[in-house]
Tab-separated table of C-alpha atoms in Angstrom:
chain	number	residue	atom	x	y	z
A	1	MET	CA	-58.406	36.280	5.962
A	2	HIS	CA	-56.438	33.254	6.755
A	3	ALA	CA	-54.397	33.016	9.863
A	4	VAL	CA	-50.996	31.485	9.711
A	5	PRO	CA	-50.793	28.211	11.690
A	6	ALA	CA	-48.447	27.833	14.665
A	7	PHE	CA	-45.255	26.149	14.341
A	8	ALA	CA	-42.052	25.533	16.157
A	9	PRO	CA	-39.335	27.812	15.044
A	10	LEU	CA	-36.618	26.937	12.814
A	11	ARG	CA	-33.191	26.305	13.616
A	12	VAL	CA	-30.672	26.916	10.634
A	13	GLY	CA	-27.186	25.506	10.998
A	14	ARG	CA	-27.647	23.030	13.740
A	15	SER	CA	-27.268	19.891	11.643
A	16	GLY	CA	-23.780	21.024	10.705
A	17	ASP	CA	-22.924	20.929	14.314
A	18	ARG	CA	-24.147	17.297	14.787
A	19	LEU	CA	-22.210	16.358	11.595
A	20	ARG	CA	-19.260	18.275	13.040
A	21	ARG	CA	-19.422	16.452	16.345
A	22	ALA	CA	-19.793	13.287	14.988
A	23	VAL	CA	-16.555	13.474	12.645
A	24	ARG	CA	-14.437	14.837	15.534
A	25	ARG	CA	-15.731	11.741	17.702
A	26	ARG	CA	-14.712	9.623	14.910
A	27	ARG	CA	-11.394	11.124	14.708
A	28	ARG	CA	-10.978	10.525	18.574
A	29	VAL	CA	-11.764	7.000	18.345
A	30	VAL	CA	-9.537	6.189	15.233
A	31	GLY	CA	-6.474	8.200	17.184
A	32	ALA	CA	-7.256	6.157	20.303
A	33	GLY	CA	-7.039	2.837	18.050
A	34	LEU	CA	-4.045	3.868	16.533
A	35	ALA	CA	-2.226	4.861	19.662
A	36	VAL	CA	-3.133	1.566	21.330
A	37	ALA	CA	-1.731	-0.413	18.165
A	38	ALA	CA	1.315	1.581	18.366
A	39	ALA	CA	1.783	0.732	21.895
A	40	ALA	CA	1.130	-2.943	21.358
A	41	LEU	CA	3.817	-2.751	18.513
A	42	ALA	CA	6.324	-1.031	20.782
A	43	ALA	CA	5.701	-3.422	23.676
A	44	ALA	CA	6.297	-6.432	21.353
A	45	ALA	CA	9.133	-5.088	19.773
A	46	GLY	CA	10.767	-4.356	23.102
A	47	ALA	CA	10.168	-8.081	24.201
A	48	GLU	CA	11.679	-9.183	21.157
A	49	ALA	CA	14.691	-7.115	21.377
A	50	SER	CA	15.372	-8.138	24.899
A	51	ALA	CA	14.995	-11.680	23.802
A	52	SER	CA	17.454	-11.148	21.176
A	53	ARG	CA	20.037	-9.644	23.511
A	54	ALA	CA	20.114	-12.423	25.747
A	55	ALA	CA	20.657	-15.195	22.847
A	56	PRO	CA	24.182	-15.661	21.550
A	57	PRO	CA	24.750	-14.666	17.886
A	58	PRO	CA	24.184	-17.618	15.405
A	59	PRO	CA	27.281	-18.970	14.067
A	60	PRO	CA	28.218	-18.155	10.450
A	61	PRO	CA	26.739	-20.638	7.838
A	62	VAL	CA	29.063	-23.335	6.282
A	63	ASP	CA	28.562	-24.962	3.098
A	64	SER	CA	28.762	-28.486	3.914
A	65	ALA	CA	29.802	-29.675	0.523
A	66	ALA	CA	32.823	-27.259	0.218
A	67	GLY	CA	33.643	-27.318	3.869
A	68	ARG	CA	34.018	-23.529	3.884
A	69	ALA	CA	32.051	-20.397	5.390
A	70	VAL	CA	29.222	-19.372	3.100
A	71	PRO	CA	29.274	-15.221	2.314
A	72	VAL	CA	27.292	-13.113	4.849
A	73	PRO	CA	24.087	-11.811	3.247
A	74	LEU	CA	24.012	-8.162	2.929
A	75	VAL	CA	21.282	-5.939	4.377
A	76	SER	CA	20.063	-2.238	3.688
A	77	ALA	CA	21.334	0.182	6.401
A	78	PRO	CA	19.761	3.512	6.523
A	79	VAL	CA	22.569	5.652	8.242
A	80	ARG	CA	22.180	9.537	9.120
A	81	ILE	CA	25.642	11.109	8.386
A	82	ALA	CA	26.175	14.321	10.279
A	83	ASP	CA	27.628	16.343	7.331
A	84	ALA	CA	24.900	16.647	4.569
A	85	ALA	CA	27.338	18.249	2.015
A	86	THR	CA	29.271	15.126	2.181
A	87	VAL	CA	26.422	12.756	1.497
A	88	ARG	CA	25.393	14.914	-1.529
A	89	LEU	CA	28.843	14.175	-3.066
A	90	LEU	CA	28.031	10.269	-2.840
A	91	ARG	CA	26.821	8.149	-5.718
A	92	VAL	CA	25.033	4.755	-5.763
A	93	GLY	CA	27.614	2.296	-5.912
A	94	ASP	CA	30.430	4.361	-4.180
A	95	ARG	CA	32.301	2.529	-1.443
A	96	VAL	CA	32.946	4.409	1.809
A	97	ASP	CA	33.945	3.879	5.462
A	98	VAL	CA	31.834	5.070	8.155
A	99	VAL	CA	33.398	6.741	11.003
A	100	ALA	CA	31.908	7.405	14.551
A	101	ALA	CA	33.218	10.558	16.175
A	102	GLU	CA	32.408	10.365	19.945
A	103	ARG	CA	33.066	12.947	22.697
A	104	ASP	CA	34.752	10.664	25.232
A	105	GLY	CA	37.119	8.706	22.963
A	106	PRO	CA	38.868	8.734	19.704
A	107	PRO	CA	37.091	8.145	16.341
A	108	ARG	CA	36.522	4.709	15.521
A	109	VAL	CA	35.686	2.932	12.028
A	110	LEU	CA	32.414	1.227	12.220
A	111	ALA	CA	32.096	-0.148	8.571
A	112	GLU	CA	34.981	-0.545	5.844
A	113	SER	CA	34.207	-0.371	2.251
A	114	ALA	CA	30.402	-0.391	2.647
A	115	LYS	CA	28.701	-0.079	-0.625
A	116	VAL	CA	26.149	3.104	-1.054
A	117	ALA	CA	22.764	1.445	-2.009
A	118	GLU	CA	20.827	4.778	-2.185
A	119	VAL	CA	21.305	8.382	-1.533
A	120	PRO	CA	17.611	9.848	-0.793
A	121	PRO	CA	16.783	13.349	-1.761
A	122	GLY	CA	17.632	15.733	0.677
A	123	GLU	CA	14.814	16.601	3.424
A	124	LYS	CA	13.626	20.178	3.631
A	125	GLY	CA	13.583	21.698	7.372
A	126	VAL	CA	16.125	19.303	9.019
A	127	GLY	CA	18.688	21.741	9.649
A	128	ASP	CA	21.797	20.420	11.314
A	129	ALA	CA	20.295	16.666	11.571
A	130	GLY	CA	22.623	15.784	8.526
A	131	ALA	CA	21.641	13.602	5.796
A	132	LEU	CA	20.482	9.837	4.812
A	133	VAL	CA	22.296	7.577	3.051
A	134	VAL	CA	21.290	3.858	2.424
A	135	LEU	CA	24.549	1.453	2.761
A	136	SER	CA	24.557	-2.305	1.803
A	137	VAL	CA	26.489	-3.826	4.756
A	138	PRO	CA	26.405	-7.381	6.545
A	139	ARG	CA	23.892	-7.758	9.264
A	140	ASP	CA	26.089	-7.238	12.410
A	141	THR	CA	27.655	-4.217	10.558
A	142	ALA	CA	24.147	-2.635	10.259
A	143	ARG	CA	23.375	-3.215	13.880
A	144	ALA	CA	26.289	-1.473	14.938
A	145	LEU	CA	25.880	1.452	12.311
A	146	VAL	CA	22.101	1.702	13.554
A	147	GLY	CA	23.002	1.655	17.248
A	148	THR	CA	26.106	3.897	17.301
A	149	GLY	CA	24.307	6.535	15.064
A	150	THR	CA	21.928	7.201	17.935
A	151	VAL	CA	24.560	8.334	20.300
A	152	ALA	CA	27.555	9.686	18.132
A	153	ARG	CA	27.988	11.643	15.227
A	154	LEU	CA	28.867	9.764	11.968
A	155	ALA	CA	30.748	10.603	9.065
A	156	VAL	CA	31.822	9.098	5.814
A	157	THR	CA	35.140	8.778	3.928
A	158	ARG	CA	35.073	7.608	0.133
A	159	CYS	CA	37.291	4.771	-0.769
């Protein structure tokens, strides 16, 4: 008869734990890296925003040959409109007025005859958050729309 030699016990399934731990650790490192990058971007954006608030607005560009003001270039401004059903009526190319409804004052017109550049498809699960529409407006109007959109409910009227 042959005797079975002595050997260390086998541990089944332990290598999977090591792999799982390594993946978890890597996720944490990547998450921490992303958090640091986001904080750095937020700090840089905050410094840039405060610097731009202190600077006076640039004068409108003037065509030296003709001696008249050059048309202001348009930018795309994503705006969240309070009534999603109204946004579903809009099509690209429509002209709209954007009105801000604030609790402590009368409604005020923020943009007149703004061109609808895009109507993104509706978002699921947003609820009463309204709907997004992208408008083509001058840069100063875009700033007013975005800034007011954070503190007031915005509505549109078709022109």
